[in-house]
Amino acid sequence: MAKNMTGKRQAQGNMIFLVSLAIGVVIAIAVAGLMFNRVLLERTRAQFALDALAISLASKINPGDRVGQVNRLQEASRELVFTSRQAVNACSSQELSGFSRLSNMLLDEARAGHALVENERVNQIAVIRKEVLEAVHGYENKREDNGVMGFMSIQTNHPKVVRVDLGRIKNVDSNIESLDAIPELYEFDRRLGYVDIPSRLFKCDINAKLPVPDDDLAYRFCSLPAYVGKTCSPPRNTNFDAFKSFGRVFFNGVDTHETLDEIPDALQITTSMDVDMADAAKKQSSLATLSTVATGVCSGATSESE
Amino acid sequence: MTIFSGANLPYRRPSGASLVEVTVGSVVLFLVVIILVDLGLLIYGVSLNDAVCRDAARKSASGNPVNAQSRALLLIEQMNSRNSGFVSHFRLVPPVKTEITSQPKLRRNPENDQLVNPGGLVTGSVTVTTEVEITPFALQFVLGRNSPLKFQSKQSFPISYVLPPD
């Protein structure tokens, strides 16, 4: 018995076994390659879908050039307060007491007008936030209805929106040009660095205060691609690192209550896509979670600052 | 001369039997590899067609929607001239579908009572369908088809265009 067990094995059948093993290994490698390719393909498709979503959401920020109009209102209010103050000063220096009451009244109206403009600016931030969130919830509801896509026991879920940030694009100033119609104001703006000298556009992220005693009024121009040479910047995608966030408005399926101080001109969406694998018993197990980010910029101003 | 005492089987050399097994196994392995190469080619072609369709959709959505089809055609032409490998016959399936959801409305100028275009954002989407024909090396014999296999891809992308004012 022991002799039989330790004896010479039959050579016939060895090659069949080795060739079958080789075929099995080749097929296994090919199937693994196909699955990996499938996951990569789905990731590319998800990125494309996310880019499209980012552009369609960004289009909701500045329809009808409302952001540009708020900037123009800010500029007009600023000039009105400045010129009204000049008129009050002129009346007092030239001892025109008959006009001083009228000029003071005009100044008060100009300052009250600034409060209205500021209220509208805050209102536009809320409106933009609401419309973007409605579109995000619309996408999420549609995604849940669409279900999952399956292929060779791999199931790829549609990308889920994890986070939405509103903000602006770095190095983009406002659409408002500082005109030299009021030389004193233009010189003041230049001296305090409110204006980008080569383009003459007001910078964003600053409080363009007027000289004392009107420095209690805040003038915030928001970032928006300017209307240049009859060309308006269309909504587009941009690199994620060019984005500066003002705050999150959506996180893990819930609207956040973070306060935004500025009108945004761009948004950034982060999504995650679960890739599951089903075994023979149709039991799902997570294979990978792929994360994708897309940044969308709204359309620019559609007319020149006046 | 017999090796196995009492057996009436003719003598077979072990090296000869192995040779037969390797030959038969190699043929099967070769067929498996050829089929896998064909499958790979098909998947490569489908992925490439998908990518071309996505690029064409993006390109046609960027700009005036009136010229969406010509932009898509131009891109596909470029891709066909660039991809000189296995798969290079991408075709645009007309028409390029343009769906406009909003666009600036003409306004009447009170000074001269003429309609003027105020300019503004155009929103909507462009849908592009592309097709590619792939002739697999061996699968064609297996499938018994003479014509190449055709694969289509359909992609949509939002329009990004601002109509300039008059």
Short mmCIF file of C-alpha atoms in Angstrom, two decimals:
data_model
loop_
_atom_site.label_atom_id
_atom_site.label_comp_id
_atom_site.label_asym_id
_atom_site.label_seq_id
_atom_site.Cartn_x
_atom_site.Cartn_y
_atom_site.Cartn_z
CA MET A 1 0.00 0.00 0.00
CA ALA A 2 2.73 2.45 1.02
CA LYS A 3 4.68 1.44 -2.03
CA ASN A 4 1.76 2.33 -4.28
CA MET A 5 1.35 5.77 -2.69
CA THR A 6 4.97 6.81 -3.02
CA GLY A 7 5.41 5.25 -6.43
CA LYS A 8 5.88 7.01 -9.76
CA ARG A 9 2.79 9.04 -10.86
CA GLN A 10 1.28 8.57 -14.27
CA ALA A 11 2.55 11.22 -16.72
CA GLN A 12 -0.65 11.16 -18.80
CA GLY A 13 -3.11 13.99 -17.89
CA ASN A 14 -0.51 16.38 -16.46
CA MET A 15 -0.48 18.60 -19.51
CA ILE A 16 -4.29 18.70 -19.74
CA PHE A 17 -4.35 19.87 -16.14
CA LEU A 18 -1.69 22.56 -16.76
CA VAL A 19 -3.35 23.83 -19.94
CA SER A 20 -6.76 23.99 -18.21
CA LEU A 21 -5.16 25.89 -15.35
CA ALA A 22 -3.57 28.34 -17.80
CA ILE A 23 -6.92 28.89 -19.56
CA GLY A 24 -8.60 29.45 -16.19
CA VAL A 25 -5.95 31.98 -15.15
CA VAL A 26 -6.19 33.84 -18.48
CA ILE A 27 -9.99 34.02 -18.24
CA ALA A 28 -9.85 35.14 -14.59
CA ILE A 29 -7.36 37.92 -15.43
CA ALA A 30 -9.49 39.00 -18.40
CA VAL A 31 -12.68 39.13 -16.28
CA ALA A 32 -10.87 41.12 -13.57
CA GLY A 33 -9.62 43.52 -16.27
CA LEU A 34 -13.12 43.93 -17.68
CA MET A 35 -14.54 44.68 -14.25
CA PHE A 36 -11.80 47.22 -13.52
CA ASN A 37 -12.37 48.82 -16.92
CA ARG A 38 -16.09 48.95 -16.18
CA VAL A 39 -15.50 50.80 -12.90
CA LEU A 40 -13.17 53.31 -14.61
CA LEU A 41 -15.69 53.84 -17.41
CA GLU A 42 -18.44 54.51 -14.90
CA ARG A 43 -16.22 56.98 -13.10
CA THR A 44 -15.63 58.87 -16.35
CA ARG A 45 -19.37 58.86 -17.05
CA ALA A 46 -20.08 60.09 -13.53
CA GLN A 47 -17.58 62.95 -13.95
CA PHE A 48 -19.25 63.94 -17.22
CA ALA A 49 -22.71 63.86 -15.62
CA LEU A 50 -21.40 65.90 -12.71
CA ASP A 51 -19.82 68.50 -15.01
CA ALA A 52 -23.19 68.82 -16.75
CA LEU A 53 -24.96 69.19 -13.40
CA ALA A 54 -22.44 71.85 -12.27
CA ILE A 55 -23.04 73.90 -15.43
CA SER A 56 -26.82 73.63 -15.19
CA LEU A 57 -26.73 74.68 -11.52
CA ALA A 58 -24.31 77.52 -12.27
CA SER A 59 -26.74 78.77 -14.94
CA LYS A 60 -29.24 79.41 -12.14
CA ILE A 61 -26.96 81.92 -10.39
CA ASN A 62 -27.05 84.79 -12.88
CA PRO A 63 -30.07 84.54 -15.20
CA GLY A 64 -31.02 87.93 -16.60
CA ASP A 65 -27.73 89.32 -15.26
CA ARG A 66 -29.20 89.84 -11.77
CA VAL A 67 -25.79 89.60 -10.09
CA GLY A 68 -24.39 92.19 -12.48
CA GLN A 69 -27.36 94.44 -11.78
CA VAL A 70 -26.81 94.27 -8.02
CA ASN A 71 -23.18 95.30 -8.62
CA ARG A 72 -24.35 98.19 -10.79
CA LEU A 73 -26.82 99.27 -8.10
CA GLN A 74 -24.01 99.25 -5.54
CA GLU A 75 -21.88 101.44 -7.78
CA ALA A 76 -24.75 103.84 -8.51
CA SER A 77 -25.63 104.10 -4.80
CA ARG A 78 -22.00 104.72 -3.93
CA GLU A 79 -21.63 107.52 -6.47
CA LEU A 80 -24.92 109.07 -5.39
CA VAL A 81 -23.90 109.21 -1.72
CA PHE A 82 -20.48 110.62 -2.68
CA THR A 83 -21.89 113.35 -4.93
CA SER A 84 -24.63 114.17 -2.39
CA ARG A 85 -21.98 114.60 0.27
CA GLN A 86 -20.01 116.84 -2.11
CA ALA A 87 -23.14 118.96 -2.58
CA VAL A 88 -23.65 119.27 1.20
CA ASN A 89 -20.02 120.27 1.65
CA ALA A 90 -20.24 122.80 -1.18
CA CYS A 91 -23.34 124.37 0.34
CA SER A 92 -21.70 124.77 3.71
CA SER A 93 -18.36 126.04 2.35
CA GLN A 94 -19.99 128.54 0.03
CA GLU A 95 -22.49 129.53 2.70
CA LEU A 96 -25.48 128.64 0.55
CA SER A 97 -27.75 128.15 3.49
CA GLY A 98 -30.84 128.17 1.26
CA PHE A 99 -29.67 125.00 -0.46
CA SER A 100 -28.20 123.24 2.54
CA ARG A 101 -31.55 121.83 3.66
CA LEU A 102 -32.24 120.48 0.19
CA SER A 103 -28.76 119.00 -0.15
CA ASN A 104 -29.03 117.37 3.28
CA MET A 105 -32.35 115.90 2.29
CA LEU A 106 -30.85 114.47 -0.91
CA LEU A 107 -27.98 113.02 1.08
CA ASP A 108 -30.37 111.36 3.51
CA GLU A 109 -32.29 109.89 0.58
CA ALA A 110 -29.08 108.60 -0.98
CA ARG A 111 -28.08 106.96 2.30
CA ALA A 112 -31.56 105.44 2.67
CA GLY A 113 -31.25 104.16 -0.92
CA HIS A 114 -28.09 102.35 0.07
CA ALA A 115 -30.05 100.46 2.72
CA LEU A 116 -32.49 99.30 0.02
CA VAL A 117 -29.64 98.19 -2.21
CA GLU A 118 -28.05 96.29 0.67
CA ASN A 119 -31.38 94.58 1.42
CA GLU A 120 -31.66 93.54 -2.22
CA ARG A 121 -28.10 92.18 -2.14
CA VAL A 122 -28.94 90.01 0.88
CA ASN A 123 -32.20 88.96 -0.79
CA GLN A 124 -30.33 87.86 -3.95
CA ILE A 125 -28.00 85.69 -1.85
CA ALA A 126 -31.06 83.94 -0.37
CA VAL A 127 -32.75 83.56 -3.78
CA ILE A 128 -29.64 82.06 -5.40
CA ARG A 129 -29.19 79.68 -2.48
CA LYS A 130 -32.83 78.57 -2.66
CA GLU A 131 -32.81 77.99 -6.43
CA VAL A 132 -29.55 76.03 -6.35
CA LEU A 133 -30.84 73.85 -3.49
CA GLU A 134 -34.12 73.18 -5.33
CA ALA A 135 -32.13 71.99 -8.35
CA VAL A 136 -29.93 69.77 -6.15
CA HIS A 137 -32.99 68.17 -4.50
CA GLY A 138 -34.54 67.70 -7.96
CA TYR A 139 -31.42 65.83 -9.09
CA GLU A 140 -31.36 63.71 -5.93
CA ASN A 141 -35.04 62.69 -6.33
CA LYS A 142 -34.47 61.78 -9.99
CA ARG A 143 -31.36 59.79 -9.04
CA GLU A 144 -33.29 57.65 -6.55
CA ASP A 145 -35.93 56.89 -9.20
CA ASN A 146 -33.30 55.80 -11.74
CA GLY A 147 -31.92 52.99 -9.53
CA VAL A 148 -28.64 51.29 -10.33
CA MET A 149 -26.77 50.07 -13.39
CA GLY A 150 -25.57 46.46 -13.34
CA PHE A 151 -22.93 44.65 -15.37
CA MET A 152 -21.22 41.31 -14.71
CA SER A 153 -22.28 41.24 -11.05
CA ILE A 154 -20.96 44.80 -10.56
CA GLN A 155 -23.57 47.39 -9.73
CA THR A 156 -22.78 51.06 -10.13
CA ASN A 157 -25.04 53.49 -8.32
CA HIS A 158 -25.75 56.92 -9.78
CA PRO A 159 -23.54 59.61 -8.20
CA LYS A 160 -24.96 60.96 -4.95
CA VAL A 161 -24.51 64.64 -4.16
CA VAL A 162 -22.56 64.83 -0.91
CA ARG A 163 -21.71 68.49 -0.69
CA VAL A 164 -22.48 71.77 -2.48
CA ASP A 165 -20.45 74.91 -1.85
CA LEU A 166 -21.25 78.38 -3.15
CA GLY A 167 -18.38 80.75 -3.73
CA ARG A 168 -16.38 82.52 -6.36
CA ILE A 169 -13.52 81.99 -8.77
CA LYS A 170 -10.14 83.29 -7.65
CA ASN A 171 -8.63 86.26 -9.51
CA VAL A 172 -11.95 87.35 -11.02
CA ASP A 173 -12.89 90.93 -10.08
CA SER A 174 -16.32 92.51 -10.27
CA ASN A 175 -17.93 93.59 -13.55
CA ILE A 176 -17.99 97.26 -12.50
CA GLU A 177 -15.54 99.65 -14.06
CA SER A 178 -14.40 102.66 -12.06
CA LEU A 179 -15.10 105.61 -14.33
CA ASP A 180 -13.33 108.94 -14.08
CA ALA A 181 -16.56 110.95 -14.38
CA ILE A 182 -16.05 111.86 -10.71
CA PRO A 183 -12.26 112.39 -10.58
CA GLU A 184 -12.11 112.77 -6.77
CA LEU A 185 -13.85 109.44 -6.23
CA TYR A 186 -11.73 107.69 -8.87
CA GLU A 187 -8.54 109.01 -7.24
CA PHE A 188 -9.79 107.95 -3.79
CA ASP A 189 -10.59 104.41 -5.07
CA ARG A 190 -7.20 104.09 -6.71
CA ARG A 191 -5.37 105.28 -3.60
CA LEU A 192 -7.13 102.82 -1.32
CA GLY A 193 -6.66 99.92 -3.76
CA TYR A 194 -10.34 99.32 -4.43
CA VAL A 195 -9.71 99.18 -8.17
CA ASP A 196 -7.54 96.88 -10.25
CA ILE A 197 -5.43 99.46 -12.09
CA PRO A 198 -4.95 97.73 -15.51
CA SER A 199 -8.59 96.68 -15.95
CA ARG A 200 -10.10 99.53 -13.86
CA LEU A 201 -12.56 97.01 -12.44
CA PHE A 202 -13.59 97.12 -8.79
CA LYS A 203 -12.08 94.32 -6.77
CA CYS A 204 -14.35 91.88 -5.01
CA ASP A 205 -13.96 90.67 -1.40
CA ILE A 206 -13.46 94.22 -0.17
CA ASN A 207 -15.61 96.80 1.54
CA ALA A 208 -15.30 99.82 -0.77
CA LYS A 209 -16.02 102.37 1.97
CA LEU A 210 -16.51 106.01 1.10
CA PRO A 211 -14.47 108.78 2.77
CA VAL A 212 -15.43 109.91 6.29
CA PRO A 213 -18.20 110.58 7.40
CA ASP A 214 -19.88 108.11 5.00
CA ASP A 215 -17.52 105.28 5.89
CA ASP A 216 -20.25 103.61 7.94
CA LEU A 217 -21.88 102.37 4.70
CA ALA A 218 -20.60 99.04 3.36
CA TYR A 219 -20.24 98.55 -0.40
CA ARG A 220 -19.49 94.98 -1.42
CA PHE A 221 -18.99 94.22 -5.08
CA CYS A 222 -19.25 90.57 -5.92
CA SER A 223 -17.05 88.70 -8.32
CA LEU A 224 -18.47 88.41 -11.85
CA PRO A 225 -16.78 88.11 -15.27
CA ALA A 226 -17.11 91.53 -16.91
CA TYR A 227 -18.69 92.23 -20.27
CA VAL A 228 -15.72 92.92 -22.52
CA GLY A 229 -15.89 93.99 -26.15
CA LYS A 230 -19.44 92.70 -26.71
CA THR A 231 -18.42 89.33 -25.34
CA CYS A 232 -20.11 87.76 -22.37
CA SER A 233 -18.60 84.85 -20.53
CA PRO A 234 -20.89 81.77 -20.78
CA PRO A 235 -21.45 79.27 -17.93
CA ARG A 236 -18.55 76.85 -17.85
CA ASN A 237 -16.60 74.29 -15.84
CA THR A 238 -13.31 75.17 -14.26
CA ASN A 239 -10.58 73.57 -12.16
CA PHE A 240 -11.61 72.73 -8.62
CA ASP A 241 -8.61 74.55 -7.12
CA ALA A 242 -9.64 77.86 -8.74
CA PHE A 243 -12.71 77.91 -6.49
CA LYS A 244 -12.97 79.88 -3.24
CA SER A 245 -15.84 78.77 -1.04
CA PHE A 246 -18.13 81.20 0.82
CA GLY A 247 -19.78 78.31 2.64
CA ARG A 248 -21.55 74.97 2.35
CA VAL A 249 -25.23 75.03 1.48
CA PHE A 250 -25.76 71.27 1.30
CA PHE A 251 -24.01 68.49 3.16
CA ASN A 252 -24.82 64.77 3.39
CA GLY A 253 -28.34 65.13 2.07
CA VAL A 254 -29.28 68.06 4.35
CA ASP A 255 -29.45 71.80 3.70
CA THR A 256 -27.02 73.65 5.95
CA HIS A 257 -27.61 76.98 7.65
CA GLU A 258 -24.18 78.49 7.02
CA THR A 259 -24.43 82.23 6.39
CA LEU A 260 -23.17 83.60 3.09
CA ASP A 261 -21.94 87.20 3.17
CA GLU A 262 -21.32 87.59 -0.55
CA ILE A 263 -23.27 86.88 -3.73
CA PRO A 264 -21.65 83.80 -5.28
CA ASP A 265 -20.68 83.45 -8.93
CA ALA A 266 -19.62 79.79 -8.84
CA LEU A 267 -20.39 76.54 -7.10
CA GLN A 268 -18.61 73.31 -6.38
CA ILE A 269 -20.31 69.93 -6.12
CA THR A 270 -18.83 66.84 -4.55
CA THR A 271 -20.44 63.47 -5.24
CA SER A 272 -19.76 59.91 -4.24
CA MET A 273 -20.57 56.85 -6.31
CA ASP A 274 -20.84 53.41 -4.69
CA VAL A 275 -19.66 50.43 -6.67
CA ASP A 276 -21.14 47.19 -5.28
CA MET A 277 -20.47 43.59 -6.12
CA ALA A 278 -23.15 40.93 -5.92
CA ASP A 279 -22.19 37.31 -5.15
CA ALA A 280 -24.01 34.18 -6.30
CA ALA A 281 -26.56 34.59 -3.51
CA LYS A 282 -27.21 38.15 -4.79
CA LYS A 283 -25.78 39.57 -1.57
CA GLN A 284 -24.33 43.03 -2.11
CA SER A 285 -20.90 43.98 -0.83
CA SER A 286 -19.24 47.35 -1.32
CA LEU A 287 -16.34 47.20 -3.75
CA ALA A 288 -15.36 50.86 -3.88
CA THR A 289 -16.65 54.38 -3.33
CA LEU A 290 -15.53 56.81 -6.01
CA SER A 291 -15.55 60.52 -5.26
CA THR A 292 -15.84 63.19 -7.95
CA VAL A 293 -15.76 66.99 -7.81
CA ALA A 294 -16.99 69.52 -10.37
CA THR A 295 -16.91 73.32 -10.38
CA GLY A 296 -19.31 75.46 -12.37
CA VAL A 297 -19.05 79.19 -13.04
CA CYS A 298 -22.11 81.29 -13.84
CA SER A 299 -22.50 83.41 -16.95
CA GLY A 300 -20.90 86.83 -16.83
CA ALA A 301 -22.41 90.29 -17.04
CA THR A 302 -24.38 90.93 -20.23
CA SER A 303 -23.88 94.67 -20.45
CA GLU A 304 -21.22 97.24 -19.72
CA SER A 305 -21.25 99.23 -16.50
CA GLU A 306 -22.71 102.64 -17.16
CA MET B 1 7.66 -6.10 -24.83
CA THR B 2 5.10 -4.82 -22.40
CA ILE B 3 5.43 -2.48 -19.46
CA PHE B 4 2.33 -3.48 -17.57
CA SER B 5 2.32 -7.19 -16.93
CA GLY B 6 -0.90 -8.82 -17.98
CA ALA B 7 -2.15 -5.79 -19.97
CA ASN B 8 -2.97 -6.09 -23.66
CA LEU B 9 -2.75 -2.34 -24.38
CA PRO B 10 -0.23 -1.22 -27.00
CA TYR B 11 2.76 0.68 -25.74
CA ARG B 12 2.44 4.51 -25.68
CA ARG B 13 5.35 6.78 -24.96
CA PRO B 14 4.50 9.36 -22.21
CA SER B 15 6.20 12.19 -24.19
CA GLY B 16 3.93 11.53 -27.17
CA ALA B 17 0.79 11.67 -25.04
CA SER B 18 1.92 14.96 -23.51
CA LEU B 19 2.58 16.34 -26.97
CA VAL B 20 -1.00 15.54 -28.00
CA GLU B 21 -2.38 17.14 -24.80
CA VAL B 22 -0.28 20.30 -25.25
CA THR B 23 -1.33 20.58 -28.91
CA VAL B 24 -5.03 20.22 -28.14
CA GLY B 25 -4.72 22.50 -25.10
CA SER B 26 -2.79 25.14 -27.07
CA VAL B 27 -5.48 25.24 -29.74
CA VAL B 28 -8.14 25.81 -27.06
CA LEU B 29 -5.95 28.39 -25.29
CA PHE B 30 -5.30 30.16 -28.59
CA LEU B 31 -9.04 30.34 -29.31
CA VAL B 32 -9.74 31.64 -25.81
CA VAL B 33 -7.05 34.31 -26.17
CA ILE B 34 -8.33 35.35 -29.61
CA ILE B 35 -11.88 35.67 -28.26
CA LEU B 36 -10.63 37.70 -25.30
CA VAL B 37 -8.65 39.98 -27.61
CA ASP B 38 -11.80 40.49 -29.68
CA LEU B 39 -13.83 41.22 -26.58
CA GLY B 40 -11.17 43.70 -25.48
CA LEU B 41 -11.30 45.36 -28.89
CA LEU B 42 -15.08 45.65 -28.67
CA ILE B 43 -14.93 47.15 -25.18
CA TYR B 44 -12.15 49.52 -26.25
CA GLY B 45 -14.21 50.61 -29.23
CA VAL B 46 -17.35 51.15 -27.15
CA SER B 47 -15.40 53.16 -24.53
CA LEU B 48 -13.74 55.25 -27.23
CA ASN B 49 -17.08 55.89 -28.93
CA ASP B 50 -18.48 56.91 -25.56
CA ALA B 51 -15.61 59.36 -25.06
CA VAL B 52 -15.98 60.78 -28.58
CA CYS B 53 -19.72 61.21 -28.00
CA ARG B 54 -19.11 63.01 -24.69
CA ASP B 55 -16.57 65.35 -26.28
CA ALA B 56 -18.90 66.01 -29.22
CA ALA B 57 -21.78 66.79 -26.84
CA ARG B 58 -19.61 69.19 -24.83
CA LYS B 59 -18.28 70.88 -27.96
CA SER B 60 -21.69 71.27 -29.59
CA ALA B 61 -23.19 72.64 -26.34
CA SER B 62 -20.51 75.36 -26.09
CA GLY B 63 -21.65 78.18 -28.33
CA ASN B 64 -24.57 79.23 -30.43
CA PRO B 65 -27.09 76.32 -30.53
CA VAL B 66 -27.77 77.08 -34.21
CA ASN B 67 -24.32 75.72 -35.11
CA ALA B 68 -24.38 72.79 -32.66
CA GLN B 69 -24.35 70.10 -35.36
CA SER B 70 -21.45 71.60 -37.32
CA ARG B 71 -19.32 71.80 -34.15
CA ALA B 72 -20.06 68.15 -33.34
CA LEU B 73 -19.22 67.11 -36.91
CA LEU B 74 -15.94 69.02 -36.80
CA LEU B 75 -14.90 67.32 -33.57
CA ILE B 76 -15.75 63.85 -34.88
CA GLU B 77 -13.79 64.58 -38.03
CA GLN B 78 -10.79 65.56 -35.92
CA MET B 79 -11.10 62.43 -33.80
CA ASN B 80 -11.30 60.23 -36.90
CA SER B 81 -8.16 61.77 -38.35
CA ARG B 82 -6.32 61.44 -35.03
CA ASN B 83 -7.27 57.87 -34.06
CA SER B 84 -5.45 55.89 -36.68
CA GLY B 85 -5.50 52.68 -34.64
CA PHE B 86 -7.98 49.83 -34.51
CA VAL B 87 -11.08 51.98 -34.14
CA SER B 88 -11.36 55.14 -36.19
CA HIS B 89 -14.68 55.33 -37.96
CA PHE B 90 -16.89 57.33 -35.67
CA ARG B 91 -20.00 58.72 -37.26
CA LEU B 92 -22.44 61.36 -36.09
CA VAL B 93 -26.01 60.09 -36.15
CA PRO B 94 -28.03 63.13 -37.23
CA PRO B 95 -29.77 65.19 -36.09
CA VAL B 96 -28.06 66.79 -33.11
CA LYS B 97 -31.06 67.43 -30.85
CA THR B 98 -31.14 70.91 -29.34
CA GLU B 99 -33.67 71.62 -26.61
CA ILE B 100 -33.84 75.25 -25.52
CA THR B 101 -35.63 75.87 -22.21
CA SER B 102 -35.11 79.63 -21.98
CA GLN B 103 -33.64 82.41 -24.08
CA PRO B 104 -33.76 86.21 -24.03
CA LYS B 105 -36.97 87.69 -25.39
CA LEU B 106 -36.99 90.53 -27.89
CA ARG B 107 -38.01 93.86 -26.38
CA ARG B 108 -39.65 96.82 -28.06
CA ASN B 109 -37.53 99.95 -28.02
CA PRO B 110 -39.87 102.79 -26.93
CA GLU B 111 -37.79 105.38 -28.81
CA ASN B 112 -38.18 103.93 -32.32
CA ASP B 113 -40.75 101.16 -31.67
CA GLN B 114 -38.43 98.48 -33.06
CA LEU B 115 -37.76 95.08 -31.57
CA VAL B 116 -34.28 94.77 -30.09
CA ASN B 117 -32.40 91.82 -28.73
CA PRO B 118 -31.41 92.60 -25.12
CA GLY B 119 -28.99 89.64 -25.00
CA GLY B 120 -28.79 87.10 -22.22
CA LEU B 121 -28.33 83.54 -21.16
CA VAL B 122 -29.61 80.67 -23.31
CA THR B 123 -30.37 77.51 -21.35
CA GLY B 124 -31.23 74.01 -22.49
CA SER B 125 -29.38 70.93 -23.60
CA VAL B 126 -27.80 69.38 -26.66
CA THR B 127 -28.05 65.64 -27.30
CA VAL B 128 -25.54 63.97 -29.60
CA THR B 129 -25.56 60.38 -30.83
CA THR B 130 -22.46 58.80 -32.33
CA GLU B 131 -21.97 55.40 -33.90
CA VAL B 132 -18.91 53.25 -34.46
CA GLU B 133 -18.49 50.13 -36.55
CA ILE B 134 -16.14 47.48 -35.24
CA THR B 135 -15.05 44.39 -37.15
CA PRO B 136 -13.79 41.83 -34.67
CA PHE B 137 -11.06 39.47 -35.78
CA ALA B 138 -12.52 36.09 -34.80
CA LEU B 139 -15.92 36.77 -33.26
CA GLN B 140 -17.26 37.56 -36.69
CA PHE B 141 -16.78 33.91 -37.73
CA VAL B 142 -18.32 32.73 -34.48
CA LEU B 143 -21.32 35.02 -34.88
CA GLY B 144 -21.54 34.22 -38.60
CA ARG B 145 -21.98 37.82 -39.63
CA ASN B 146 -20.48 39.53 -42.60
CA SER B 147 -21.28 43.10 -41.60
CA PRO B 148 -19.36 44.88 -38.83
CA LEU B 149 -20.89 45.29 -35.38
CA LYS B 150 -22.38 48.73 -34.74
CA PHE B 151 -22.42 50.46 -31.36
CA GLN B 152 -24.13 53.73 -30.51
CA SER B 153 -23.61 56.20 -27.69
CA LYS B 154 -25.94 59.06 -26.74
CA GLN B 155 -24.90 61.95 -24.50
CA SER B 156 -26.50 65.21 -23.42
CA PHE B 157 -24.84 68.35 -22.11
CA PRO B 158 -26.30 71.71 -20.99
CA ILE B 159 -25.94 74.60 -23.40
CA SER B 160 -23.43 77.22 -22.32
CA TYR B 161 -24.08 80.27 -24.43
CA VAL B 162 -24.91 83.91 -23.82
CA LEU B 163 -26.58 85.68 -26.71
CA PRO B 164 -24.83 89.04 -27.18
CA PRO B 165 -27.12 92.09 -27.16
CA ASP B 166 -27.68 94.16 -30.32
#
